[in-house]
């Protein structure tokens, strides 16, 4: 029965690789822009080229420095968002689940309707 | 009666595993990546309890652990991950084609994927899909770890029962 296990693991691994390649192959090489959404609505979009400090809502602070965005402070209990490394590539994101804040580096086009004004 | 006692024991055990895990400050920085220590209990009882009881165990453990050591929103994600995980593991186990290690791997992956899908739904964004490859690999790794531990434990328990 252990033999089948390896096939299963191999299959799952393959799926993961397929996703990885699929996602990466749609990257564009333009100066990055990030989009911040809070609780499902777009909070703002910022260029990664400009160094700036961005306070977000109830208790998150985002900074942009050297072309990367990083969460440097948060009042949520686990502060996982602060621990995440700075992002700069398309598709990378910083997430604060308790505050429902998402910071993502945008694709070149607005392909997703991932923000709705409510 | 014996079943109720066993159920209580296993639930308490899973709860303690959850607690111990919450004390470990290791984090990959990606939300939802944990060791899944409490899943060890789920994996162990998968063969011995009816599937309804396994679900109940998982839900009870998550609710208790969530209210005691964690917060409401994380309960939601844990529930989603666990329910999918138990479902996948139950069906895989029924086919009798995989050992407990394989089942655990599938469970680990399903757990993470379930959490990601719920996060994407709650936050109404497709952007989180980029986490998929990493979470799948993390699920495989933790599933392997838990599966190997469980399998070793079962071997020793069986030896103990033969005396």
Short mmCIF file of N, CA and C in Angstrom, two decimals, chain A residues 5-91:
data_model
loop_
_atom_site.label_atom_id
_atom_site.label_comp_id
_atom_site.label_asym_id
_atom_site.label_seq_id
_atom_site.Cartn_x
_atom_site.Cartn_y
_atom_site.Cartn_z
N UNK A 5 0.89 5.33 -2.07
CA UNK A 5 1.10 6.59 -1.37
C UNK A 5 2.01 7.50 -2.17
N UNK A 6 3.12 6.93 -2.67
CA UNK A 6 4.06 7.75 -3.43
C UNK A 6 3.41 8.32 -4.68
N UNK A 7 2.56 7.50 -5.31
CA UNK A 7 1.87 8.00 -6.50
C UNK A 7 0.98 9.17 -6.13
N UNK A 8 0.32 9.05 -5.00
CA UNK A 8 -0.57 10.11 -4.55
C UNK A 8 0.21 11.39 -4.30
N UNK A 9 1.30 11.25 -3.56
CA UNK A 9 2.12 12.42 -3.24
C UNK A 9 2.67 13.04 -4.51
N UNK A 10 3.15 12.16 -5.41
CA UNK A 10 3.68 12.66 -6.67
C UNK A 10 2.62 13.41 -7.45
N UNK A 11 1.43 12.85 -7.48
CA UNK A 11 0.34 13.50 -8.20
C UNK A 11 0.01 14.86 -7.63
N UNK A 12 -0.08 14.94 -6.32
CA UNK A 12 -0.40 16.21 -5.68
C UNK A 12 0.71 17.23 -5.95
N UNK A 13 1.95 16.76 -5.85
CA UNK A 13 3.10 17.64 -6.11
C UNK A 13 3.02 18.19 -7.52
N UNK A 14 2.67 17.30 -8.45
CA UNK A 14 2.55 17.71 -9.85
C UNK A 14 1.52 18.82 -10.00
N UNK A 15 0.39 18.63 -9.32
CA UNK A 15 -0.66 19.65 -9.39
C UNK A 15 -0.14 20.99 -8.88
N UNK A 16 0.62 20.92 -7.78
CA UNK A 16 1.16 22.16 -7.21
C UNK A 16 2.09 22.85 -8.21
N UNK A 17 2.94 22.04 -8.89
CA UNK A 17 3.86 22.61 -9.86
C UNK A 17 3.10 23.23 -11.03
N UNK A 18 2.07 22.55 -11.47
CA UNK A 18 1.25 23.08 -12.57
C UNK A 18 0.68 24.44 -12.20
N UNK A 19 0.16 24.53 -10.98
CA UNK A 19 -0.37 25.82 -10.54
C UNK A 19 0.72 26.88 -10.53
N UNK A 20 1.88 26.49 -9.99
CA UNK A 20 2.98 27.44 -9.88
C UNK A 20 3.36 28.00 -11.24
N UNK A 21 3.56 27.09 -12.19
CA UNK A 21 3.94 27.53 -13.53
C UNK A 21 2.83 28.34 -14.16
N UNK A 22 1.62 27.88 -14.00
CA UNK A 22 0.48 28.59 -14.57
C UNK A 22 0.38 30.01 -14.08
N UNK A 23 0.57 30.19 -12.80
CA UNK A 23 0.47 31.54 -12.24
C UNK A 23 1.62 32.42 -12.69
N UNK A 24 2.84 31.88 -12.65
CA UNK A 24 4.02 32.69 -12.97
C UNK A 24 4.03 33.15 -14.41
N UNK A 25 3.49 32.32 -15.30
CA UNK A 25 3.64 32.64 -16.73
C UNK A 25 2.77 33.80 -17.16
N UNK A 26 2.02 34.35 -16.22
CA UNK A 26 1.20 35.50 -16.62
C UNK A 26 1.71 36.80 -16.01
N UNK A 27 2.97 36.83 -15.65
CA UNK A 27 3.52 38.05 -15.06
C UNK A 27 3.86 39.09 -16.10
N UNK A 28 3.77 40.35 -15.74
CA UNK A 28 4.18 41.42 -16.66
C UNK A 28 5.34 42.18 -16.05
N UNK A 29 6.19 42.72 -16.90
CA UNK A 29 7.32 43.46 -16.35
C UNK A 29 7.09 44.96 -16.45
N UNK A 30 6.38 45.48 -15.51
CA UNK A 30 6.15 46.93 -15.45
C UNK A 30 6.43 47.36 -14.03
N UNK A 31 6.66 48.66 -13.81
CA UNK A 31 6.84 49.06 -12.40
C UNK A 31 5.60 48.66 -11.61
N UNK A 32 5.84 48.09 -10.46
CA UNK A 32 4.74 47.48 -9.73
C UNK A 32 3.77 48.47 -9.12
N UNK A 33 2.55 48.01 -9.04
CA UNK A 33 1.54 48.78 -8.32
C UNK A 33 0.92 47.83 -7.31
N UNK A 34 0.60 48.35 -6.17
CA UNK A 34 -0.09 47.48 -5.23
C UNK A 34 -1.50 47.98 -4.99
N UNK A 35 -2.34 47.02 -4.68
CA UNK A 35 -3.72 47.38 -4.35
C UNK A 35 -3.99 46.89 -2.93
N UNK A 36 -4.61 47.76 -2.17
CA UNK A 36 -4.96 47.40 -0.81
C UNK A 36 -6.48 47.28 -0.71
N UNK A 37 -6.95 46.13 -0.24
CA UNK A 37 -8.39 46.02 -0.02
C UNK A 37 -8.65 45.76 1.46
N UNK A 38 -9.70 46.38 1.95
CA UNK A 38 -10.09 46.17 3.34
C UNK A 38 -11.54 45.70 3.33
N UNK A 39 -11.75 44.51 3.93
CA UNK A 39 -13.10 43.94 4.00
C UNK A 39 -13.77 43.89 2.65
N UNK A 40 -13.01 43.58 1.63
CA UNK A 40 -13.60 43.35 0.32
C UNK A 40 -13.67 44.57 -0.58
N UNK A 41 -13.48 45.77 -0.05
CA UNK A 41 -13.53 46.94 -0.92
C UNK A 41 -12.13 47.53 -1.08
N UNK A 42 -11.90 48.11 -2.25
CA UNK A 42 -10.58 48.66 -2.53
C UNK A 42 -10.34 49.89 -1.67
N UNK A 43 -9.24 49.87 -0.96
CA UNK A 43 -8.88 50.97 -0.07
C UNK A 43 -8.02 51.97 -0.82
N UNK A 44 -7.18 51.42 -1.70
CA UNK A 44 -6.34 52.34 -2.46
C UNK A 44 -5.34 51.57 -3.29
N UNK A 45 -4.76 52.26 -4.28
CA UNK A 45 -3.72 51.64 -5.08
C UNK A 45 -2.51 52.55 -5.06
N UNK A 46 -1.35 51.95 -4.95
CA UNK A 46 -0.15 52.77 -4.80
C UNK A 46 0.96 52.22 -5.68
N UNK A 47 1.80 53.12 -6.14
CA UNK A 47 2.93 52.68 -6.95
C UNK A 47 4.06 52.26 -6.03
N UNK A 48 4.75 51.20 -6.39
CA UNK A 48 5.85 50.73 -5.57
C UNK A 48 7.09 51.61 -5.73
N UNK A 49 7.04 52.51 -6.73
CA UNK A 49 8.23 53.33 -6.95
C UNK A 49 8.39 54.43 -5.93
N UNK A 50 7.24 54.84 -5.34
CA UNK A 50 7.28 55.96 -4.40
C UNK A 50 7.35 55.47 -2.97
N UNK A 51 8.35 55.85 -2.24
CA UNK A 51 8.40 55.47 -0.83
C UNK A 51 7.31 56.21 -0.07
N UNK A 52 6.53 55.48 0.66
CA UNK A 52 5.46 56.13 1.42
C UNK A 52 5.00 55.27 2.59
N UNK A 53 4.39 55.92 3.54
CA UNK A 53 3.80 55.21 4.67
C UNK A 53 2.29 55.23 4.50
N UNK A 54 1.68 54.08 4.69
CA UNK A 54 0.23 54.02 4.48
C UNK A 54 -0.44 53.39 5.69
N UNK A 55 -1.09 54.20 6.51
CA UNK A 55 -1.85 53.59 7.60
C UNK A 55 -3.17 53.05 7.06
N UNK A 56 -3.56 51.87 7.53
CA UNK A 56 -4.77 51.25 6.99
C UNK A 56 -5.75 50.97 8.11
N UNK A 57 -6.86 51.69 8.04
CA UNK A 57 -7.99 51.35 8.90
C UNK A 57 -7.71 51.15 10.38
N UNK A 58 -8.25 50.02 10.90
CA UNK A 58 -8.28 49.81 12.34
C UNK A 58 -6.93 49.59 12.99
N UNK A 59 -5.94 49.29 12.20
CA UNK A 59 -4.70 49.02 12.92
C UNK A 59 -3.69 48.25 12.12
N UNK A 60 -3.41 48.72 10.94
CA UNK A 60 -2.30 48.14 10.18
C UNK A 60 -1.52 49.31 9.59
N UNK A 61 -0.21 49.13 9.52
CA UNK A 61 0.59 50.17 8.88
C UNK A 61 1.45 49.53 7.80
N UNK A 62 1.30 50.03 6.60
CA UNK A 62 2.05 49.50 5.47
C UNK A 62 3.07 50.53 5.04
N UNK A 63 4.27 50.11 4.70
CA UNK A 63 5.22 51.07 4.14
C UNK A 63 5.73 50.57 2.80
N UNK A 64 6.05 51.51 1.94
CA UNK A 64 6.68 51.17 0.67
C UNK A 64 8.07 51.77 0.68
N UNK A 65 9.06 50.89 0.53
CA UNK A 65 10.45 51.37 0.49
C UNK A 65 11.20 50.50 -0.50
N UNK A 66 12.10 51.12 -1.27
CA UNK A 66 12.93 50.34 -2.21
C UNK A 66 12.12 49.44 -3.10
N UNK A 67 10.97 49.93 -3.54
CA UNK A 67 10.19 49.13 -4.48
C UNK A 67 9.48 47.93 -3.86
N UNK A 68 9.45 47.87 -2.51
CA UNK A 68 8.74 46.76 -1.89
C UNK A 68 7.76 47.28 -0.85
N UNK A 69 6.71 46.51 -0.65
CA UNK A 69 5.72 46.89 0.34
C UNK A 69 5.83 45.92 1.51
N UNK A 70 5.74 46.47 2.72
CA UNK A 70 5.89 45.63 3.90
C UNK A 70 4.92 46.12 4.98
N UNK A 71 4.35 45.19 5.71
CA UNK A 71 3.47 45.56 6.82
C UNK A 71 4.36 45.70 8.04
N UNK A 72 4.42 46.88 8.61
CA UNK A 72 5.35 47.02 9.73
C UNK A 72 4.68 47.07 11.08
N UNK A 73 3.37 47.22 11.09
CA UNK A 73 2.71 47.23 12.38
C UNK A 73 1.27 46.78 12.23
N UNK A 74 0.78 46.14 13.26
CA UNK A 74 -0.62 45.72 13.24
C UNK A 74 -1.10 45.47 14.66
N UNK A 75 -2.37 45.72 14.88
CA UNK A 75 -2.92 45.53 16.22
C UNK A 75 -3.63 44.19 16.35
N UNK A 76 -3.60 43.37 15.29
CA UNK A 76 -4.29 42.09 15.39
C UNK A 76 -3.51 41.16 16.32
N UNK A 77 -4.16 40.18 16.93
CA UNK A 77 -3.51 39.32 17.92
C UNK A 77 -2.34 38.49 17.40
N UNK A 78 -2.42 38.01 16.14
CA UNK A 78 -1.33 37.12 15.75
C UNK A 78 -0.20 37.81 15.00
N UNK A 79 -0.46 39.01 14.44
CA UNK A 79 0.55 39.79 13.73
C UNK A 79 1.28 38.98 12.65
N UNK A 80 0.58 38.03 12.06
CA UNK A 80 1.18 37.25 10.99
C UNK A 80 1.51 38.14 9.81
N UNK A 81 0.67 39.18 9.61
CA UNK A 81 0.87 40.07 8.47
C UNK A 81 2.21 40.79 8.59
N UNK A 82 2.62 41.13 9.81
CA UNK A 82 3.88 41.85 9.99
C UNK A 82 5.06 40.93 9.71
N UNK A 83 4.91 39.65 10.08
CA UNK A 83 6.00 38.70 9.88
C UNK A 83 6.25 38.38 8.42
N UNK A 84 5.22 38.54 7.59
CA UNK A 84 5.39 38.18 6.18
C UNK A 84 6.43 39.08 5.54
N UNK A 85 7.19 38.48 4.60
CA UNK A 85 8.28 39.25 4.00
C UNK A 85 7.73 40.31 3.06
N UNK A 86 8.55 41.36 2.80
CA UNK A 86 8.10 42.42 1.89
C UNK A 86 7.78 41.86 0.51
N UNK A 87 6.81 42.44 -0.15
CA UNK A 87 6.39 41.91 -1.45
C UNK A 87 6.72 42.90 -2.55
N UNK A 88 6.99 42.35 -3.74
CA UNK A 88 7.24 43.23 -4.87
C UNK A 88 6.85 42.59 -6.18
N UNK A 89 6.71 41.25 -6.20
CA UNK A 89 6.40 40.59 -7.47
C UNK A 89 4.89 40.41 -7.65
N UNK A 90 4.51 40.37 -8.92
CA UNK A 90 3.10 40.20 -9.24
C UNK A 90 2.56 38.94 -8.56
N UNK A 91 1.44 39.08 -7.92
CA UNK A 91 0.83 37.92 -7.29
C UNK A 91 1.17 37.77 -5.84
#
